[in-house]
CSV table of C-alpha atoms (C1' of nucleotides) in Angstrom, one decimal:
chain,number,residue,atom,x,y,z
A,1,VAL,CA,120.1,98.8,109.9
A,2,THR,CA,121.6,101.5,112.2
A,3,ALA,CA,123.9,99.1,113.8
A,4,SER,CA,127.5,99.9,114.7
A,5,PRO,CA,129.5,96.8,116.3
A,6,PRO,CA,130.2,97.5,120.4
A,7,ARG,CA,133.8,96.6,119.5
A,8,ARG,CA,135.0,95.7,116.5
A,9,LEU,CA,135.4,91.8,117.5
A,10,PRO,CA,137.5,90.0,114.9
A,11,ALA,CA,135.9,88.3,112.3
A,12,PRO,CA,134.8,84.4,112.8
A,13,PRO,CA,136.7,82.2,110.8
A,14,ASP,CA,134.1,79.6,109.7
A,15,ALA,CA,130.8,79.4,110.2
A,16,ASP,CA,131.7,76.4,113.0
A,17,ALA,CA,133.7,80.4,115.0
A,18,ALA,CA,131.0,82.5,114.5
A,19,LEU,CA,128.2,80.1,116.4
A,20,GLU,CA,130.8,79.2,118.1
A,21,ARG,CA,131.3,83.3,119.2
A,22,ILE,CA,126.9,83.1,118.9
A,23,ARG,CA,126.8,80.6,122.1
A,24,SER,CA,130.0,82.2,124.5
A,25,HIS,CA,128.2,85.7,124.0
A,26,GLY,CA,125.0,83.8,125.5
A,27,GLY,CA,123.4,83.5,123.0
A,28,ARG,CA,121.7,80.2,121.1
A,29,VAL,CA,122.8,78.9,118.2
A,30,THR,CA,118.6,77.9,115.8
A,31,PRO,CA,118.0,77.0,112.5
A,32,ALA,CA,117.4,80.1,111.8
A,33,LYS,CA,120.1,81.8,112.5
A,34,ARG,CA,122.6,78.8,111.1
A,35,GLY,CA,120.8,78.8,107.9
A,36,VAL,CA,121.3,82.9,108.0
A,37,ILE,CA,125.8,82.2,108.9
A,38,ASP,CA,125.5,78.7,106.2
A,39,LEU,CA,124.0,81.8,103.4
A,40,LEU,CA,126.5,84.2,104.5
A,41,TYR,CA,129.4,82.1,105.2
A,42,GLY,CA,128.7,79.6,102.0
A,43,ASP,CA,129.5,82.0,99.0
A,44,GLY,CA,131.2,85.6,99.4
A,45,THR,CA,127.6,86.9,97.5
A,46,PRO,CA,126.4,90.0,99.1
A,47,ARG,CA,122.2,89.3,100.0
A,48,THR,CA,119.2,91.9,100.6
A,49,ALA,CA,117.6,91.1,103.5
A,50,GLU,CA,114.8,89.9,101.7
A,51,GLU,CA,117.1,87.5,99.1
A,52,VAL,CA,118.1,86.0,102.9
A,53,ALA,CA,114.7,85.3,104.0
A,54,ALA,CA,113.9,84.3,100.3
A,55,ALA,CA,115.9,81.3,100.5
A,56,LEU,CA,115.2,80.3,104.1
A,57,PRO,CA,111.5,79.5,104.0
A,58,GLY,CA,109.8,78.9,106.5
A,59,ILE,CA,111.4,81.5,108.5
A,60,ASP,CA,109.9,84.7,109.5
A,61,ARG,CA,111.2,87.7,107.9
A,62,SER,CA,111.2,89.1,111.6
A,63,VAL,CA,113.0,86.8,112.7
A,64,VAL,CA,116.2,87.1,109.3
A,65,TYR,CA,115.5,91.0,110.1
A,66,ARG,CA,116.1,90.0,114.0
A,67,CYS,CA,119.1,87.5,113.0
A,68,LEU,CA,121.2,90.0,110.7
A,69,GLY,CA,120.7,92.3,112.9
A,70,GLN,CA,121.9,90.1,115.3
A,71,LEU,CA,125.0,89.1,113.6
A,72,GLU,CA,126.1,92.1,113.1
A,73,GLU,CA,126.2,93.1,117.0
A,74,LEU,CA,128.8,90.1,117.3
A,75,GLY,CA,130.6,91.0,114.2
A,76,ILE,CA,129.7,87.8,112.7
A,77,ALA,CA,128.2,90.1,109.7
A,78,HIS,CA,128.5,92.7,108.1
A,79,HIS,CA,125.8,94.8,106.3
A,80,VAL,CA,126.8,97.2,103.1
A,81,HIS,CA,124.9,100.1,100.7
A,82,LEU,CA,125.0,98.6,97.4
A,83,GLY,CA,124.3,100.9,95.2
A,84,HIS,CA,120.5,102.2,95.3
A,85,GLY,CA,118.6,101.6,98.8
A,86,ARG,CA,118.3,98.5,100.2
A,87,ALA,CA,122.0,97.1,101.5
A,88,VAL,CA,123.2,94.3,101.7
A,89,TYR,CA,124.8,91.6,104.0
A,90,ARG,CA,128.0,90.1,104.1
A,91,ARG,CA,129.8,87.4,106.2
A,92,ALA,CA,132.8,90.2,107.7
A,93,GLY,CA,135.8,90.2,107.8
A,94,GLY,CA,135.8,90.8,104.3
A,95,THR,CA,139.0,92.8,103.5
A,96,ASP,CA,138.0,93.4,99.7
A,97,VAL,CA,136.2,96.0,98.7
A,98,PRO,CA,133.1,96.1,96.3
A,99,VAL,CA,132.6,97.6,92.9
A,100,ALA,CA,129.5,97.5,91.8
A,101,CYS,CA,127.0,98.0,88.6
A,102,GLN,CA,124.6,100.1,89.8
A,103,GLY,CA,123.1,99.3,86.4
A,104,CYS,CA,122.7,95.6,86.3
A,105,GLY,CA,124.0,94.7,89.5
A,106,ALA,CA,127.1,92.7,89.3
A,107,THR,CA,129.2,93.6,91.6
A,108,SER,CA,133.3,93.1,90.4
A,109,GLN,CA,136.3,93.2,93.5
A,110,LEU,CA,139.3,95.7,94.3
A,111,ASP,CA,141.9,94.7,96.7
A,112,LEU,CA,142.8,96.2,99.9
A,113,GLY,CA,146.5,97.2,97.4
A,114,ASP,CA,144.1,99.1,95.0
A,115,VAL,CA,142.7,101.5,97.0
A,116,GLU,CA,145.4,101.9,99.1
A,117,ALA,CA,147.0,105.2,97.9
A,118,PHE,CA,143.5,106.5,96.5
A,119,ARG,CA,142.7,106.1,101.3
A,120,SER,CA,145.9,108.1,101.8
A,121,LEU,CA,145.0,110.7,100.0
A,122,VAL,CA,141.2,111.6,100.6
A,123,LEU,CA,142.9,110.6,103.7
A,124,ASP,CA,145.3,113.9,103.3
A,125,ARG,CA,143.2,116.3,101.9
A,126,THR,CA,139.8,116.1,103.7
A,127,GLY,CA,141.1,114.2,107.1
A,128,ILE,CA,138.6,111.6,106.7
A,129,GLU,CA,139.1,107.7,106.7
A,130,LEU,CA,136.6,106.6,103.5
A,131,ASP,CA,135.6,103.7,105.0
A,132,LEU,CA,135.7,101.7,101.4
A,133,VAL,CA,133.7,98.2,102.7
A,134,HIS,CA,130.6,99.5,104.9
A,135,PHE,CA,130.3,101.9,101.7
A,136,PRO,CA,131.4,100.8,98.6
A,137,LEU,CA,132.2,101.8,94.9
A,138,SER,CA,129.8,102.6,92.6
A,139,GLY,CA,129.2,103.0,88.6
A,140,ARG,CA,129.0,101.3,85.1
A,141,CYS,CA,130.4,98.2,83.7
A,142,GLU,CA,130.8,98.2,79.6
A,143,ALA,CA,127.3,97.1,79.4
A,144,CYS,CA,126.1,99.3,80.8
A,145,ARG,CA,127.0,102.3,79.5
A,146,ALA,CA,127.2,100.7,75.7
A,147,ALA,CA,123.5,100.5,76.4
A,148,SER,CA,122.9,103.4,78.0
A,149,ALA,CA,125.0,105.3,75.1
A,150,GLU,CA,122.9,103.6,72.4
A,151,GLY,CA,118.4,103.4,73.8
A,152,GLY,CA,119.4,105.8,76.4
A,153,ASP,CA,117.4,103.8,79.1
A,154,ALA,CA,119.4,100.7,81.0
A,155,GLY,CA,118.2,101.1,83.9
B,1,VAL,CA,114.3,106.9,94.0
B,2,THR,CA,114.9,105.0,90.7
B,3,ALA,CA,115.0,107.9,88.3
B,4,SER,CA,118.2,108.1,86.1
B,5,PRO,CA,118.8,111.5,83.1
B,6,PRO,CA,117.2,110.2,79.9
B,7,ARG,CA,119.2,111.8,78.2
B,8,ARG,CA,122.3,113.9,79.9
B,9,LEU,CA,121.4,117.3,79.9
B,10,PRO,CA,123.9,119.9,81.1
B,11,ALA,CA,122.9,121.4,84.8
B,12,PRO,CA,120.8,125.0,84.7
B,13,PRO,CA,123.2,127.6,85.6
B,14,ASP,CA,121.1,129.2,87.8
B,15,ALA,CA,117.6,129.1,89.4
B,16,ASP,CA,115.7,130.7,86.3
B,17,ALA,CA,117.5,128.6,83.8
B,18,ALA,CA,116.0,125.8,85.9
B,19,LEU,CA,112.7,127.1,86.4
B,20,GLU,CA,112.5,127.9,81.6
B,21,ARG,CA,114.5,124.5,81.4
B,22,ILE,CA,110.8,123.1,82.8
B,23,ARG,CA,108.6,125.3,81.2
B,24,SER,CA,110.3,124.7,77.6
B,25,HIS,CA,109.8,120.4,78.9
B,26,GLY,CA,105.7,121.7,79.1
B,27,GLY,CA,106.0,121.9,82.7
B,28,ARG,CA,104.3,124.5,85.1
B,29,VAL,CA,106.9,126.7,87.8
B,30,THR,CA,104.4,126.1,90.5
B,31,PRO,CA,105.4,127.7,93.7
B,32,ALA,CA,106.1,123.9,94.9
B,33,LYS,CA,109.0,123.6,92.3
B,34,ARG,CA,110.1,127.6,92.6
B,35,GLY,CA,110.0,126.5,96.0
B,36,VAL,CA,112.5,123.1,95.7
B,37,ILE,CA,114.3,125.4,93.5
B,38,ASP,CA,115.5,127.9,95.2
B,39,LEU,CA,117.0,125.2,97.8
B,40,LEU,CA,118.4,123.7,95.8
B,41,TYR,CA,120.4,126.5,94.0
B,42,GLY,CA,119.7,128.7,97.2
B,43,ASP,CA,122.8,126.8,99.6
B,44,GLY,CA,124.6,123.6,98.7
B,45,THR,CA,123.6,121.8,101.3
B,46,PRO,CA,122.3,118.8,100.0
B,47,ARG,CA,119.1,117.9,101.9
B,48,THR,CA,116.6,115.0,102.0
B,49,ALA,CA,113.4,114.8,100.5
B,50,GLU,CA,111.9,115.1,104.4
B,51,GLU,CA,114.2,118.0,105.2
B,52,VAL,CA,113.0,119.1,101.6
B,53,ALA,CA,109.0,118.8,102.4
B,54,ALA,CA,109.8,120.3,105.7
B,55,ALA,CA,111.1,123.9,104.1
B,56,LEU,CA,108.4,124.4,102.8
B,57,PRO,CA,104.8,124.5,105.0
B,58,GLY,CA,102.0,124.3,102.9
B,59,ILE,CA,103.7,121.9,100.7
B,60,ASP,CA,102.6,118.1,100.9
B,61,ARG,CA,104.8,115.7,101.3
B,62,SER,CA,104.0,113.9,97.6
B,63,VAL,CA,104.1,116.1,96.0
B,64,VAL,CA,107.8,117.2,97.3
B,65,TYR,CA,108.4,114.1,95.9
B,66,ARG,CA,107.2,114.4,92.7
B,67,CYS,CA,108.7,118.1,92.6
B,68,LEU,CA,112.4,115.8,93.7
B,69,GLY,CA,111.8,113.1,90.8
B,70,GLN,CA,110.4,115.4,87.8
B,71,LEU,CA,113.8,118.3,88.6
B,72,GLU,CA,115.8,114.8,88.3
B,73,GLU,CA,114.7,113.7,84.7
B,74,LEU,CA,115.2,117.0,83.7
B,75,GLY,CA,118.9,117.6,84.2
B,76,ILE,CA,117.6,119.4,87.6
B,77,ALA,CA,119.2,118.1,90.4
B,78,HIS,CA,119.8,114.8,91.4
B,79,HIS,CA,120.0,112.3,93.8
B,80,VAL,CA,123.2,111.0,96.4
B,81,HIS,CA,123.3,108.1,98.7
B,82,LEU,CA,125.3,110.2,102.0
B,83,GLY,CA,125.7,106.9,104.7
B,84,HIS,CA,123.2,106.0,106.4
B,85,GLY,CA,119.9,104.8,105.0
B,86,ARG,CA,117.9,108.0,102.9
B,87,ALA,CA,119.1,110.2,100.2
B,88,VAL,CA,119.7,113.8,99.3
B,89,TYR,CA,119.6,115.8,97.1
B,90,ARG,CA,121.1,118.6,95.8
B,91,ARG,CA,121.3,120.9,92.2
B,92,ALA,CA,123.1,119.0,89.4
B,93,GLY,CA,126.2,120.0,87.6
B,94,GLY,CA,128.4,120.0,90.9
B,95,THR,CA,131.6,118.7,90.1
B,96,ASP,CA,133.3,117.8,92.9
B,97,VAL,CA,133.0,114.6,94.6
B,98,PRO,CA,131.2,114.9,98.2
B,99,VAL,CA,133.2,112.6,100.9
B,100,ALA,CA,131.3,112.4,103.7
B,101,CYS,CA,131.5,111.3,107.8
B,102,GLN,CA,129.8,108.8,108.6
B,103,GLY,CA,130.1,110.2,111.7
B,104,CYS,CA,129.2,113.6,112.8
B,105,GLY,CA,127.6,113.6,108.3
B,106,ALA,CA,130.1,116.1,107.7
B,107,THR,CA,131.0,117.4,104.7
B,108,SER,CA,134.8,117.9,102.5
B,109,GLN,CA,135.2,117.6,98.5
B,110,LEU,CA,137.4,116.2,96.5
B,111,ASP,CA,138.8,117.9,92.9
B,112,LEU,CA,137.8,115.8,90.3
B,113,GLY,CA,141.0,115.7,88.7
B,114,ASP,CA,141.7,113.9,92.4
B,115,VAL,CA,139.6,111.2,92.1
B,116,GLU,CA,140.3,110.5,88.1
B,117,ALA,CA,143.9,108.4,88.4
B,118,PHE,CA,141.3,106.8,91.3
B,119,ARG,CA,139.0,105.8,88.8
B,120,SER,CA,140.6,104.6,85.6
B,121,LEU,CA,142.3,102.6,88.4
B,122,VAL,CA,138.8,100.6,88.7
B,123,LEU,CA,138.0,100.7,85.2
B,124,ASP,CA,141.3,99.4,84.2
B,125,ARG,CA,140.8,96.7,86.7
B,126,THR,CA,137.0,96.2,86.6
B,127,GLY,CA,135.5,97.6,84.1
B,128,ILE,CA,133.1,99.6,86.1
B,129,GLU,CA,133.3,102.9,85.8
B,130,LEU,CA,132.4,104.8,88.7
B,131,ASP,CA,129.6,108.1,89.5
B,132,LEU,CA,131.6,109.7,93.8
B,133,VAL,CA,129.0,112.4,92.7
B,134,HIS,CA,126.4,109.1,92.6
B,135,PHE,CA,127.4,107.7,95.3
B,136,PRO,CA,129.6,109.2,97.0
B,137,LEU,CA,133.2,108.8,98.7
B,138,SER,CA,132.4,107.8,103.1
B,139,GLY,CA,133.6,106.7,106.0
B,140,ARG,CA,135.2,108.6,109.2
B,141,CYS,CA,136.8,112.3,110.1
B,142,GLU,CA,139.6,112.9,112.6
B,143,ALA,CA,137.5,113.4,115.6
B,144,CYS,CA,135.0,110.8,114.9
B,145,ARG,CA,138.2,108.3,114.5
B,146,ALA,CA,139.2,109.9,118.1
B,147,ALA,CA,136.0,109.3,120.2
B,148,SER,CA,135.5,105.7,118.6
B,149,ALA,CA,139.1,105.6,119.5
B,150,GLU,CA,138.0,106.4,123.1
B,151,GLY,CA,134.8,106.3,124.2
B,152,GLY,CA,133.8,103.2,122.3
B,153,ASP,CA,130.9,104.8,120.8
B,154,ALA,CA,130.3,108.4,118.5
B,155,GLY,CA,127.5,107.5,117.0
C,1,DA,C1',90.8,126.2,78.1
C,2,DT,C1',93.6,122.3,78.1
C,3,DC,C1',96.5,120.1,80.7
C,4,DT,C1',99.6,120.4,84.3
C,5,DG,C1',99.9,119.7,89.0
C,6,DT,C1',98.8,119.6,93.7
C,7,DG,C1',96.8,118.0,98.3
C,8,DC,C1',94.1,114.2,100.7
C,9,DA,C1',94.5,110.0,101.5
C,10,DA,C1',95.0,105.3,101.0
C,11,DA,C1',98.2,102.2,99.5
C,12,DA,C1',102.6,100.0,98.3
C,13,DA,C1',107.3,98.5,100.7
C,14,DC,C1',110.4,98.2,103.7
C,15,DT,C1',112.4,97.0,109.1
C,16,DT,C1',110.4,96.7,113.7
C,17,DT,C1',108.1,96.4,118.0
C,18,DG,C1',104.8,92.5,121.1
C,19,DC,C1',103.7,88.9,123.2
C,20,DA,C1',102.9,84.1,123.6
C,21,DG,C1',103.8,79.6,123.3
C,22,DG,C1',108.3,76.3,121.7
C,23,DA,C1',113.5,75.8,122.0
C,24,DG,C1',118.7,75.7,123.7
C,25,DG,C1',121.8,75.0,127.2
D,1,DC,C1',115.0,75.3,134.4
D,2,DC,C1',115.7,80.0,132.6
D,3,DT,C1',115.9,82.1,129.4
D,4,DC,C1',117.0,83.2,124.1
D,5,DC,C1',114.4,83.1,120.3
D,6,DT,C1',110.3,81.9,117.1
D,7,DG,C1',106.1,83.2,114.7
D,8,DC,C1',102.3,85.5,114.0
D,9,DA,C1',100.5,90.0,113.9
D,10,DA,C1',100.6,94.6,114.4
D,11,DA,C1',103.2,99.5,114.2
D,12,DG,C1',106.6,102.6,111.9
D,13,DT,C1',109.0,104.7,108.3
D,14,DT,C1',109.8,106.2,104.0
D,15,DT,C1',107.7,106.8,99.3
D,16,DT,C1',104.6,105.8,95.9
D,17,DT,C1',99.9,106.1,93.4
D,18,DG,C1',94.5,107.6,92.6
D,19,DC,C1',91.6,110.8,91.9
D,20,DA,C1',89.2,115.5,91.9
D,21,DC,C1',89.7,119.9,92.1
D,22,DA,C1',92.7,124.7,91.3
D,23,DG,C1',97.0,126.4,88.9
D,24,DA,C1',99.7,127.6,85.1
D,25,DT,C1',100.8,129.4,80.8
DNA sequence: ATCTGTGCAAAAACTTTGCAGGAGG
DNA sequence: CCTCCTGCAAAGTTTTTGCACAGAT
């Protein structure tokens, strides 16, 4: 989980364009890649490498990792550090900012417009331009806050 | 790296108070814990578990992990997911919001007041109350942005 | 004296790599 | 036909766990 796009390639608009890009870069379109791309371009659900592997029975885990790595290099997918530990993968090109609940794992989306003012503020204060797509926001949803206020552990 | 404070204990103001808290909870004050606490309460530098271990020669890694875990449960330290992969540990009680550059690793601090409005906005939009201390903001500082605009790879 | 903490080693969880054979263009 | 990709297995990282002994109160 340490790849940066060689040059910021525009995200392919759909799965077919993604396959096209693979070919145009000398790659082969294989069932594994097709599977990963279909998964990531199907619904926008971010998935861990493990989840991607689980959704593609018959495809070896190592191949899933290699596919995800290649898709990142090609600007087709990218990973996001949602909450504790494991990164999740999404199709590239999303402009929405994910917000995760660290309690239950639910994610909401913020509009880019909503965060623009804040990005400006942070840039002004610190000189750092936030990358909220790659390093998203995390917190606790209402249900999880209520749970930990009462019982204690809402893990 | 999966501990949540049983109840939000107030952070000990200094290293001695931290040792005191260990004792008052039935724990023993040992060289390992003293070492970890001195490190975290010395300068505010966030450190990975590996860095803590490296700074305490003669203390086994597993012990460092166990100490960090216990210190988290006691509200003496906590971990922060700064940038890629590894979490870093800090003394508890900081109210500033770290902002990291994922390029060079430099961190700036934001005032809590600066983020309050944004936290309200996110709460309103998503129902999620951000925990920006535990899951800090990440982006790219000016130098790293300039570097990647020119050369391409700025690590 | 008692119970917690330590060190070691082994395991677990997650990811990467080497290699020989299979498949895509 | 050429080279990339796959599957398997093995190694690499980072963190956790079991256990017997040592150490703190």
